[in-house]
mmCIF file of C-alpha atoms in Angstrom:
data_model
loop_
_atom_site.group_PDB
_atom_site.id
_atom_site.type_symbol
_atom_site.label_atom_id
_atom_site.label_comp_id
_atom_site.label_asym_id
_atom_site.label_seq_id
_atom_site.Cartn_x
_atom_site.Cartn_y
_atom_site.Cartn_z
ATOM 1 C CA MET A 182 0.000 0.000 0.000
ATOM 2 C CA ALA A 183 1.422 3.379 -0.976
ATOM 3 C CA GLU A 184 2.047 5.936 1.759
ATOM 4 C CA HIS A 185 -0.178 8.997 1.712
ATOM 5 C CA LYS A 186 -1.307 11.909 3.821
ATOM 6 C CA LYS A 187 -4.535 11.542 5.662
ATOM 7 C CA PRO A 188 -7.094 14.032 4.332
ATOM 8 C CA GLU A 189 -7.753 15.545 7.738
ATOM 9 C CA VAL A 190 -4.125 16.636 8.143
ATOM 10 C CA GLU A 191 -4.401 19.538 5.690
ATOM 11 C CA ASP A 192 -8.063 20.224 5.077
ATOM 12 C CA ALA A 193 -9.793 20.078 8.456
ATOM 13 C CA PRO A 194 -9.187 22.213 11.555
ATOM 14 C CA PRO A 195 -7.840 20.535 14.705
ATOM 15 C CA GLN A 196 -10.591 18.902 16.725
ATOM 16 C CA SER A 197 -8.910 19.712 20.034
ATOM 17 C CA SER A 198 -10.425 22.685 21.875
ATOM 18 C CA SER A 199 -6.956 23.475 23.199
ATOM 19 C CA TYR A 200 -5.876 24.754 19.759
ATOM 20 C CA PRO A 201 -6.406 28.532 20.085
ATOM 21 C CA TYR A 202 -5.872 29.382 16.411
ATOM 22 C CA ALA A 203 -9.259 28.094 15.231
ATOM 23 C CA TRP A 204 -12.490 30.120 15.498
ATOM 24 C CA SER A 205 -16.061 28.879 15.116
ATOM 25 C CA PRO A 206 -19.460 30.408 16.003
ATOM 26 C CA ASP A 207 -19.612 28.429 19.262
ATOM 27 C CA ARG A 208 -16.634 30.471 20.516
ATOM 28 C CA GLU A 209 -18.522 33.749 20.084
ATOM 29 C CA SER A 210 -19.393 33.951 23.784
ATOM 30 C CA GLU A 211 -15.751 33.802 24.882
ATOM 31 C CA LEU A 212 -14.100 35.521 21.894
ATOM 32 C CA SER A 213 -15.800 37.380 19.050
ATOM 33 C CA LEU A 214 -14.532 36.969 15.491
ATOM 34 C CA ALA A 215 -13.273 40.566 15.474
ATOM 35 C CA GLN A 216 -11.306 39.935 18.670
ATOM 36 C CA PHE A 217 -9.958 36.653 17.286
ATOM 37 C CA LEU A 218 -8.756 38.305 14.072
ATOM 38 C CA THR A 219 -7.067 41.077 16.040
ATOM 39 C CA LYS A 220 -5.419 38.677 18.470
ATOM 40 C CA TYR A 221 -4.163 36.129 15.929
ATOM 41 C CA LYS A 222 -2.831 37.857 12.824
ATOM 42 C CA PRO A 223 -1.093 35.612 10.271
ATOM 43 C CA SER A 224 1.753 38.097 9.887
ATOM 44 C CA MET A 225 2.410 37.905 13.647
ATOM 45 C CA VAL A 226 2.008 34.156 14.314
ATOM 46 C CA GLN A 227 5.087 32.071 13.527
ATOM 47 C CA ASP A 228 4.776 28.372 12.879
ATOM 48 C CA ASP A 229 6.907 26.366 15.278
ATOM 49 C CA GLY A 230 5.623 23.087 13.924
ATOM 50 C CA THR A 231 2.406 23.181 15.954
ATOM 51 C CA LYS A 232 0.500 26.111 14.432
ATOM 52 C CA PRO A 233 0.804 26.126 10.630
ATOM 53 C CA TRP A 234 -2.746 27.463 10.073
ATOM 54 C CA ILE A 235 -5.279 29.906 11.463
ATOM 55 C CA TRP A 236 -8.874 28.773 10.883
ATOM 56 C CA ALA A 237 -12.303 30.394 10.727
ATOM 57 C CA ARG A 238 -15.551 28.462 10.313
ATOM 58 C CA GLY A 239 -18.840 29.835 9.020
ATOM 59 C CA SER A 240 -22.317 28.894 10.175
ATOM 60 C CA LYS A 241 -22.551 25.965 7.742
ATOM 61 C CA SER A 242 -21.417 22.511 8.788
ATOM 62 C CA ASN A 243 -19.623 19.998 6.608
ATOM 63 C CA SER A 244 -18.767 17.289 9.107
ATOM 64 C CA ARG A 245 -17.786 13.823 7.922
ATOM 65 C CA THR A 246 -18.978 10.492 9.186
ATOM 66 C CA ASP A 247 -16.607 7.627 9.901
ATOM 67 C CA GLU A 248 -17.912 5.881 6.805
ATOM 68 C CA GLN A 249 -17.134 8.913 4.661
ATOM 69 C CA ALA A 250 -13.666 9.122 6.140
ATOM 70 C CA LYS A 251 -12.986 5.511 5.093
ATOM 71 C CA LYS A 252 -14.197 6.231 1.545
ATOM 72 C CA GLU A 253 -11.871 9.194 1.318
ATOM 73 C CA GLU A 254 -8.945 7.068 2.428
ATOM 74 C CA THR A 255 -9.768 4.566 -0.315
ATOM 75 C CA ALA A 256 -9.905 7.407 -2.849
ATOM 76 C CA VAL A 257 -6.478 8.598 -1.718
ATOM 77 C CA GLU A 258 -5.014 5.116 -2.168
ATOM 78 C CA GLU A 259 -6.344 4.792 -5.729
ATOM 79 C CA ALA A 260 -5.348 8.323 -6.677
ATOM 80 C CA THR A 261 -1.842 7.861 -5.295
ATOM 81 C CA GLU A 262 -1.351 4.729 -7.400
ATOM 82 C CA LEU A 263 -2.612 6.534 -10.503
ATOM 83 C CA LEU A 264 -0.336 9.489 -9.851
ATOM 84 C CA LYS A 265 2.657 7.168 -9.604
ATOM 85 C CA GLU A 266 1.851 5.611 -12.977
ATOM 86 C CA VAL A 267 1.376 8.976 -14.682
ATOM 87 C CA THR A 268 4.640 10.320 -13.284
ATOM 88 C CA GLU A 269 6.503 7.318 -14.712
ATOM 89 C CA LYS A 270 4.851 7.746 -18.110
ATOM 90 C CA VAL A 271 5.741 11.424 -18.256
ATOM 91 C CA GLU A 272 9.351 10.602 -17.438
ATOM 92 C CA LYS A 273 9.462 7.985 -20.215
ATOM 93 C CA ILE A 274 8.058 10.471 -22.736
ATOM 94 C CA LYS A 275 10.749 12.918 -21.749
ATOM 95 C CA ASN A 276 13.501 10.357 -22.354
ATOM 96 C CA ASP A 277 11.983 8.673 -25.453
ATOM 97 C CA SER A 278 14.105 9.735 -28.402
ATOM 98 C CA SER A 279 11.524 8.347 -30.867
ATOM 99 C CA ILE A 280 9.110 11.116 -29.913
ATOM 100 C CA PRO A 281 10.132 14.342 -31.675
ATOM 101 C CA VAL A 282 10.522 17.612 -29.829
ATOM 102 C CA ARG A 283 8.383 19.290 -32.476
ATOM 103 C CA SER A 284 5.304 17.906 -34.187
ATOM 104 C CA SER A 285 5.306 17.143 -37.900
ATOM 105 C CA LYS A 286 2.390 17.861 -40.222
ATOM 106 C CA LYS A 287 3.859 15.580 -42.901
ATOM 107 C CA THR A 288 4.135 12.468 -40.755
ATOM 108 C CA GLY A 289 1.460 13.456 -38.246
ATOM 109 C CA ALA A 290 3.888 12.787 -35.407
ATOM 110 C CA LYS A 291 3.068 14.545 -32.139
ATOM 111 C CA SER A 292 5.647 16.455 -30.142
ATOM 112 C CA LYS A 293 6.833 15.466 -26.688
ATOM 113 C CA LYS A 294 4.725 18.253 -25.232
ATOM 114 C CA GLU A 295 1.543 17.080 -26.979
ATOM 115 C CA VAL A 296 2.063 13.438 -25.917
ATOM 116 C CA ARG A 297 2.809 14.500 -22.348
ATOM 117 C CA GLU A 298 -0.232 16.809 -22.122
ATOM 118 C CA ALA A 299 -2.489 14.042 -23.451
ATOM 119 C CA GLU A 300 -1.356 11.721 -20.624
ATOM 120 C CA GLN A 301 -1.841 14.479 -18.053
ATOM 121 C CA ALA A 302 -5.342 15.328 -19.298
ATOM 122 C CA ALA A 303 -6.346 11.649 -19.180
ATOM 123 C CA ALA A 304 -5.015 11.413 -15.614
ATOM 124 C CA THR A 305 -7.031 14.490 -14.607
ATOM 125 C CA GLU A 306 -10.240 12.853 -15.832
ATOM 126 C CA LYS A 307 -9.414 9.632 -13.977
ATOM 127 C CA LEU A 308 -8.793 11.581 -10.764
ATOM 128 C CA LYS A 309 -12.197 13.216 -11.173
ATOM 129 C CA GLU A 310 -13.799 9.794 -11.546
ATOM 130 C CA ILE A 311 -12.086 8.564 -8.382
ATOM 131 C CA SER A 312 -13.252 11.636 -6.487
ATOM 132 C CA ILE A 313 -16.891 11.276 -7.530
ATOM 133 C CA LYS A 314 -16.926 7.497 -7.020
ATOM 134 C CA HIS A 315 -15.811 7.785 -3.400
ATOM 135 C CA GLY A 316 -17.542 11.071 -2.626
ATOM 136 C CA PHE A 317 -14.256 12.856 -2.073
ATOM 137 C CA ILE A 318 -15.283 15.982 -3.985
ATOM 138 C CA GLY A 319 -14.511 18.807 -1.568
ATOM 139 C CA GLY A 320 -11.970 21.499 -2.332
ATOM 140 C CA LYS A 321 -11.033 25.155 -1.925
ATOM 141 C CA TRP A 322 -10.434 28.427 -3.698
ATOM 142 C CA LEU A 323 -6.774 29.463 -3.341
ATOM 143 C CA ILE A 324 -5.671 33.042 -2.636
ATOM 144 C CA PHE A 325 -2.087 34.214 -2.167
ATOM 145 C CA ALA A 326 -1.111 37.351 -0.254
ATOM 146 C CA PRO A 327 2.279 38.832 0.735
ATOM 147 C CA SER A 328 3.095 39.416 4.391
ATOM 148 C CA ASP A 329 2.348 43.147 4.243
ATOM 149 C CA ARG A 330 -1.200 42.516 2.978
ATOM 150 C CA VAL A 331 -2.146 39.120 4.371
ATOM 151 C CA ASP A 332 -3.735 40.465 7.577
ATOM 152 C CA MET A 333 -6.113 42.692 5.637
ATOM 153 C CA VAL A 334 -7.024 40.008 3.076
ATOM 154 C CA TRP A 335 -7.531 37.356 5.755
ATOM 155 C CA HIS A 336 -9.699 39.724 7.818
ATOM 156 C CA THR A 337 -11.853 40.398 4.740
ATOM 157 C CA VAL A 338 -12.254 36.715 3.858
ATOM 158 C CA ALA A 339 -12.991 35.502 7.405
ATOM 159 C CA THR A 340 -15.493 38.297 8.118
ATOM 160 C CA SER A 341 -17.263 37.734 4.789
ATOM 161 C CA LEU A 342 -17.447 33.987 5.432
ATOM 162 C CA VAL A 343 -19.042 34.422 8.860
ATOM 163 C CA SER A 344 -21.337 37.400 8.313
ATOM 164 C CA GLY A 345 -20.793 38.837 4.835
ATOM 165 C CA PRO A 346 -21.374 38.004 1.154
ATOM 166 C CA LEU A 347 -19.481 34.696 1.308
ATOM 167 C CA ALA A 348 -21.872 33.508 4.034
ATOM 168 C CA ASP A 349 -24.594 33.367 1.359
ATOM 169 C CA THR A 350 -22.556 30.999 -0.827
ATOM 170 C CA SER A 351 -21.621 27.340 -0.382
ATOM 171 C CA ALA A 352 -18.314 28.303 1.293
ATOM 172 C CA TYR A 353 -18.153 27.016 4.871
ATOM 173 C CA LEU A 354 -14.546 27.172 6.117
ATOM 174 C CA ALA A 355 -11.361 29.200 5.608
ATOM 175 C CA LYS A 356 -7.750 29.054 6.715
ATOM 176 C CA VAL A 357 -4.572 31.090 6.292
ATOM 177 C CA ALA A 358 -0.936 30.032 6.575
ATOM 178 C CA THR A 359 1.082 31.493 9.436
ATOM 179 C CA CYS A 360 4.662 32.723 9.066
ATOM 180 C CA PRO A 361 7.274 30.039 8.274
ATOM 181 C CA GLN A 362 9.756 28.927 10.912
ATOM 182 C CA ASN A 363 12.674 30.285 8.912
ATOM 183 C CA GLU A 364 12.652 33.746 7.357
ATOM 184 C CA THR A 365 11.705 33.445 3.695
ATOM 185 C CA PRO A 366 12.132 36.424 1.328
ATOM 186 C CA HIS A 367 8.998 37.347 -0.654
ATOM 187 C CA TYR A 368 6.953 34.765 1.238
ATOM 188 C CA GLN A 369 3.350 34.384 0.079
ATOM 189 C CA HIS A 370 0.698 33.293 2.582
ATOM 190 C CA VAL A 371 -1.909 30.964 1.110
ATOM 191 C CA ILE A 372 -5.561 31.480 2.056
ATOM 192 C CA CYS A 373 -8.070 28.693 1.381
ATOM 193 C CA ILE A 374 -11.850 29.073 1.131
ATOM 194 C CA TYR A 375 -13.436 25.637 1.407
ATOM 195 C CA ILE A 376 -16.341 24.451 -0.726
ATOM 196 C CA PRO A 377 -18.257 21.140 -0.605
ATOM 197 C CA ASP A 378 -18.010 20.256 -4.323
ATOM 198 C CA VAL A 379 -15.225 21.335 -6.674
ATOM 199 C CA TYR A 380 -17.164 20.031 -9.679
ATOM 200 C CA ASP A 381 -20.239 22.213 -9.012
ATOM 201 C CA LYS A 382 -19.467 24.978 -11.495
ATOM 202 C CA ASP A 383 -22.431 27.168 -10.529
ATOM 203 C CA ALA A 384 -21.350 27.234 -6.869
ATOM 204 C CA ILE A 385 -17.738 27.823 -7.914
ATOM 205 C CA THR A 386 -18.793 30.720 -10.149
ATOM 206 C CA GLU A 387 -20.882 32.348 -7.426
ATOM 207 C CA ILE A 388 -17.929 32.473 -5.034
ATOM 208 C CA LEU A 389 -15.601 33.858 -7.697
ATOM 209 C CA ARG A 390 -18.060 36.660 -8.463
ATOM 210 C CA VAL A 391 -18.307 37.558 -4.772
ATOM 211 C CA LEU A 392 -14.526 37.677 -4.365
ATOM 212 C CA LEU A 393 -14.074 39.862 -7.437
ATOM 213 C CA ARG A 394 -17.055 42.222 -7.131
ATOM 214 C CA GLN A 395 -17.526 42.497 -3.370
ATOM 215 C CA HIS A 396 -13.924 42.272 -2.154
ATOM 216 C CA GLY A 397 -11.643 43.027 -5.125
ATOM 217 C CA ILE A 398 -9.779 39.738 -4.549
ATOM 218 C CA THR A 399 -8.481 37.680 -7.462
ATOM 219 C CA PRO A 400 -7.933 34.027 -6.451
ATOM 220 C CA LEU A 401 -5.520 31.681 -8.190
ATOM 221 C CA GLY A 402 -7.932 28.817 -8.843
ATOM 222 C CA VAL A 403 -9.799 25.888 -7.286
ATOM 223 C CA LYS A 404 -7.951 22.872 -5.920
ATOM 224 C CA SER A 405 -9.407 19.494 -5.000
ATOM 225 C CA ASN A 406 -8.804 18.197 -1.487
ATOM 226 C CA LEU A 407 -7.892 14.890 -3.100
ATOM 227 C CA TYR A 408 -5.058 16.621 -4.949
ATOM 228 C CA THR A 409 -3.773 18.009 -1.649
ATOM 229 C CA SER A 410 -3.950 14.576 -0.032
ATOM 230 C CA ILE A 411 -1.857 12.903 -2.748
ATOM 231 C CA GLY A 412 0.651 15.757 -2.916
ATOM 232 C CA VAL A 413 -0.167 17.301 -6.305
ATOM 233 C CA ASP A 414 1.140 20.839 -6.588
ATOM 234 C CA SER A 415 2.487 23.096 -9.324
ATOM 235 C CA LYS A 416 5.944 21.496 -9.053
ATOM 236 C CA HIS A 417 4.892 17.864 -9.075
ATOM 237 C CA ALA A 418 6.911 15.604 -11.407
ATOM 238 C CA SER A 419 3.738 14.346 -13.131
ATOM 239 C CA GLY A 420 3.053 17.841 -14.500
ATOM 240 C CA ILE A 421 -0.677 17.423 -13.790
ATOM 241 C CA GLN A 422 -2.395 20.783 -13.454
ATOM 242 C CA SER A 423 -2.657 21.346 -9.709
ATOM 243 C CA THR A 424 -5.970 23.227 -9.898
ATOM 244 C CA THR A 425 -9.236 21.703 -11.043
ATOM 245 C CA TRP A 426 -10.472 25.138 -12.156
ATOM 246 C CA LYS A 427 -8.636 28.233 -13.306
ATOM 247 C CA ASN A 428 -10.380 31.603 -13.174
ATOM 248 C CA THR A 429 -10.733 31.930 -16.934
ATOM 249 C CA ALA A 430 -12.311 28.463 -17.131
ATOM 250 C CA VAL A 431 -15.030 29.695 -14.766
ATOM 251 C CA LEU A 432 -15.617 33.215 -16.126
ATOM 252 C CA PRO A 433 -14.486 34.986 -19.312
ATOM 253 C CA ASP A 434 -11.473 37.226 -18.803
ATOM 254 C CA ALA A 435 -13.494 40.295 -19.846
ATOM 255 C CA GLU A 436 -16.093 39.647 -17.119
ATOM 256 C CA ILE A 437 -13.371 39.123 -14.507
ATOM 257 C CA LYS A 438 -11.882 42.527 -15.356
ATOM 258 C CA ALA A 439 -15.311 44.180 -15.399
ATOM 259 C CA LEU A 440 -16.196 42.840 -11.938
ATOM 260 C CA LYS A 441 -12.954 44.126 -10.465
ATOM 261 C CA GLU A 442 -13.447 47.525 -12.105
ATOM 262 C CA GLU A 443 -16.921 47.705 -10.565
ATOM 263 C CA TYR A 444 -15.450 46.994 -7.142
ATOM 264 C CA PHE A 445 -12.794 49.703 -7.383
ATOM 265 C CA SER A 446 -15.247 52.215 -8.857
ATOM 266 C CA ALA A 447 -17.595 51.645 -5.918
ATOM 267 C CA LEU A 448 -14.661 51.913 -3.509
ATOM 268 C CA ASN A 449 -13.539 55.244 -4.966
ATOM 269 C CA ALA A 450 -17.108 56.559 -4.947
ATOM 270 C CA ALA A 451 -17.411 55.665 -1.265
ATOM 271 C CA LYS A 452 -14.176 57.522 -0.504
ATOM 272 C CA GLU A 453 -15.384 60.615 -2.354
ATOM 273 C CA ALA A 454 -18.708 60.487 -0.545
ATOM 274 C CA LYS A 455 -16.910 60.619 2.787
ATOM 275 C CA LYS A 456 -15.111 63.792 1.718
ATOM 276 C CA GLU A 457 -18.351 65.578 0.695
ATOM 277 C CA PRO A 458 -20.576 66.999 3.463
ATOM 278 C CA SER A 459 -24.036 65.528 3.995
ATOM 279 C CA PRO A 460 -27.045 67.389 2.464
ATOM 280 C CA GLU A 461 -28.102 68.620 5.936
ATOM 281 C CA LYS A 462 -24.614 69.888 6.719
ATOM 282 C CA ALA A 463 -24.242 71.476 3.289
ATOM 283 C CA SER A 464 -27.626 73.229 3.668
ATOM 284 C CA LYS A 465 -26.662 74.543 7.102
ATOM 285 C CA GLU A 466 -23.328 75.832 5.818
ATOM 286 C CA GLU A 467 -25.050 77.463 2.851
ATOM 287 C CA THR A 468 -27.553 79.210 5.164
ATOM 288 C CA GLU A 469 -24.780 80.449 7.447
ATOM 289 C CA ALA A 470 -22.807 81.759 4.484
ATOM 290 C CA LYS A 471 -25.907 83.555 3.154
ATOM 291 C CA ASP A 472 -26.516 85.157 6.547
ATOM 292 C CA ASP A 473 -22.915 86.338 6.653
ATOM 293 C CA VAL A 474 -23.267 87.954 3.219
ATOM 294 C CA GLU A 475 -26.534 89.645 4.112
ATOM 295 C CA SER A 476 -25.208 90.980 7.407
ATOM 296 C CA SER A 477 -22.105 92.386 5.718
ATOM 297 C CA ALA A 478 -24.266 94.168 3.104
ATOM 298 C CA LYS A 479 -26.350 96.070 5.717
ATOM 299 C CA PRO A 480 -25.194 99.703 6.410
ATOM 300 C CA VAL A 481 -23.595 100.163 9.777
ATOM 301 C CA LYS A 482 -25.389 102.835 11.883
ATOM 302 C CA ALA A 483 -23.134 105.467 13.404
ATOM 303 C CA LYS A 484 -23.129 105.523 17.147
ATOM 304 C CA PRO A 485 -24.738 108.723 18.570
ATOM 305 C CA LYS A 486 -22.359 111.165 20.199
ATOM 306 C CA PRO A 487 -22.670 111.281 23.964
ATOM 307 C CA LYS A 488 -24.517 114.363 25.288
ATOM 308 C CA LEU A 489 -22.500 116.741 27.420
ATOM 309 C CA LYS A 490 -23.800 117.238 30.919
ATOM 310 C CA PRO A 491 -24.619 120.914 31.680
ATOM 311 C CA LYS A 492 -22.286 122.536 34.142
ATOM 312 C CA LYS A 493 -23.705 123.338 37.533
ATOM 313 C CA LYS A 494 -23.784 126.928 38.744
ATOM 314 C CA ALA A 495 -21.053 127.952 41.092
ATOM 315 C CA GLY A 496 -22.027 127.714 44.652
ATOM 316 C CA ALA A 497 -24.932 125.401 44.122
ATOM 317 C CA ASP A 498 -23.135 122.215 45.105
ATOM 318 C CA ASP A 499 -19.443 123.188 45.036
ATOM 319 C CA PRO A 500 -18.540 125.749 47.729
ATOM 320 C CA PHE A 501 -15.099 126.168 46.187
ATOM 321 C CA ALA A 502 -16.283 127.022 42.634
ATOM 322 C CA SER A 503 -15.178 130.465 41.362
ATOM 323 C CA ASP A 504 -17.261 133.159 39.755
ATOM 324 C CA ASP A 505 -15.182 132.699 36.576
ATOM 325 C CA ASP A 506 -16.655 129.182 36.110
ATOM 326 C CA GLU A 507 -20.119 130.622 36.128
ATOM 327 C CA ALA A 508 -19.123 133.399 33.773
ATOM 328 C CA GLY A 509 -17.495 130.914 31.365
ATOM 329 C CA SER A 510 -20.821 129.217 30.834
ATOM 330 C CA ASP A 511 -22.347 132.338 29.175
ATOM 331 C CA ASP A 512 -22.109 132.904 25.470
ATOM 332 C CA LYS A 513 -20.878 136.446 25.912
ATOM 333 C CA PRO A 514 -17.464 137.138 27.403
ATOM 334 C CA ALA A 515 -17.520 138.642 30.879
ATOM 335 C CA PRO A 516 -16.713 142.384 31.045
ATOM 336 C CA ARG A 517 -13.228 143.249 32.259
ATOM 337 C CA PRO A 518 -13.212 144.751 35.758
ATOM 338 C CA LYS A 519 -11.998 148.268 36.363
ATOM 339 C CA GLY A 520 -9.183 149.238 38.693
ATOM 340 C CA ASN A 521 -5.889 147.478 39.454
ATOM 341 C CA THR A 522 -5.941 144.546 37.136
ATOM 342 C CA SER A 523 -2.542 143.122 37.994
ATOM 343 C CA LYS A 524 -3.413 142.471 41.647
ATOM 344 C CA ARG A 525 -6.730 140.913 40.697
ATOM 345 C CA SER A 526 -5.032 138.695 38.083
ATOM 346 C CA ALA A 527 -2.581 137.458 40.666
ATOM 347 C CA ALA A 528 -5.377 136.655 43.050
ATOM 348 C CA VAL A 529 -7.303 134.836 40.382
ATOM 349 C CA ALA A 530 -4.199 132.872 39.442
ATOM 350 C CA ASN A 531 -3.716 131.864 43.049
ATOM 351 C CA ASP A 532 -7.351 130.775 43.284
ATOM 352 C CA ASP A 533 -7.030 128.750 40.022
ATOM 353 C CA SER A 534 -3.942 126.942 41.242
ATOM 354 C CA ASP A 535 -5.700 126.073 44.486
ATOM 355 C CA ASP A 536 -8.699 124.749 42.535
ATOM 356 C CA GLU A 537 -6.365 122.664 40.346
ATOM 357 C CA ALA A 538 -4.672 121.236 43.384
ATOM 358 C CA GLU A 539 -8.015 120.316 44.879
ATOM 359 C CA SER A 540 -9.343 118.713 41.679
ATOM 360 C CA LYS A 541 -6.217 116.592 40.902
ATOM 361 C CA PRO A 542 -5.528 113.564 43.109
ATOM 362 C CA GLN A 543 -2.129 113.618 44.725
ATOM 363 C CA LYS A 544 0.426 111.060 43.537
ATOM 364 C CA LYS A 545 1.701 108.416 45.948
ATOM 365 C CA ARG A 546 5.263 108.826 46.951
ATOM 366 C CA ALA A 547 7.684 106.165 45.889
ATOM 367 C CA ARG A 548 9.588 106.426 49.115
ATOM 368 C CA ALA A 549 8.976 108.128 52.520
#
């Protein structure tokens, strides 16, 4: 019996509740999804051999029975044997000198590439038959993200799966790779979105449309869980295509581009809308501006000059007031007195200086 990986190793979250890097709805009471995504970021969790993945499960269940698990193991055994045969055939084609490097229209001989691709296509169909026969038809959409973007992409995928657009599709589980044990330049984290049937094209198409239009994410393709279990990847010696669906086999390239353009147009429109004030705020600002213009256009009334208080007659309230103050209040100048004017002037001057001294407050002395 050929050695193989058990399916649950790669494509099912750990069953132990002690594994903290897996979230499901039944953990909501102790840790919300938002808290989980903040606490365990793929760019911050390093795999030490015990935590290669961070998982998030949606509300849908896709549990397997013991009987189903046995069928999947049988499928893995058959697929592993087939893969071994195909790999040997491909190697023989490569070393067969009778097969030309280039095809010939005259002789009808096929090139090495054509012969090899025919074997690989036949193997792909046989793997599909094995999958369907044993009910091992689950798989996942693959997304790759660099370390500086993986947290954002993973947050988008996990949130959408639990309570967003992906929750309305057949997708039920997602995982993201943590950081490798050893520093790897240009490392790409793989994100998997699990689906129950990789051969259900309608369900596959629905998920692709959601990723493109709602999230602006372009996945790499769809891979069968059976392929993962038997070790088929892009570098496998058999040369079998590692994905069961490529994007352009699901949707035309023009539609893929159009969906992404719609996403980014909506995103830019949302950003612009945030910059513009709301109608209520704009109306209020317009009213305030109008009031400012109207108030600036109104003529400014001159303030009335303060009325002068009439002077009181000398002697009425001020016992020290002179007769000159009373005379100064008349329109006509007072007649000049007869007699010795110089003595009278001196006396008046002395009286005026005394009045000035009385009316002015005395300054405090700086020092005694």
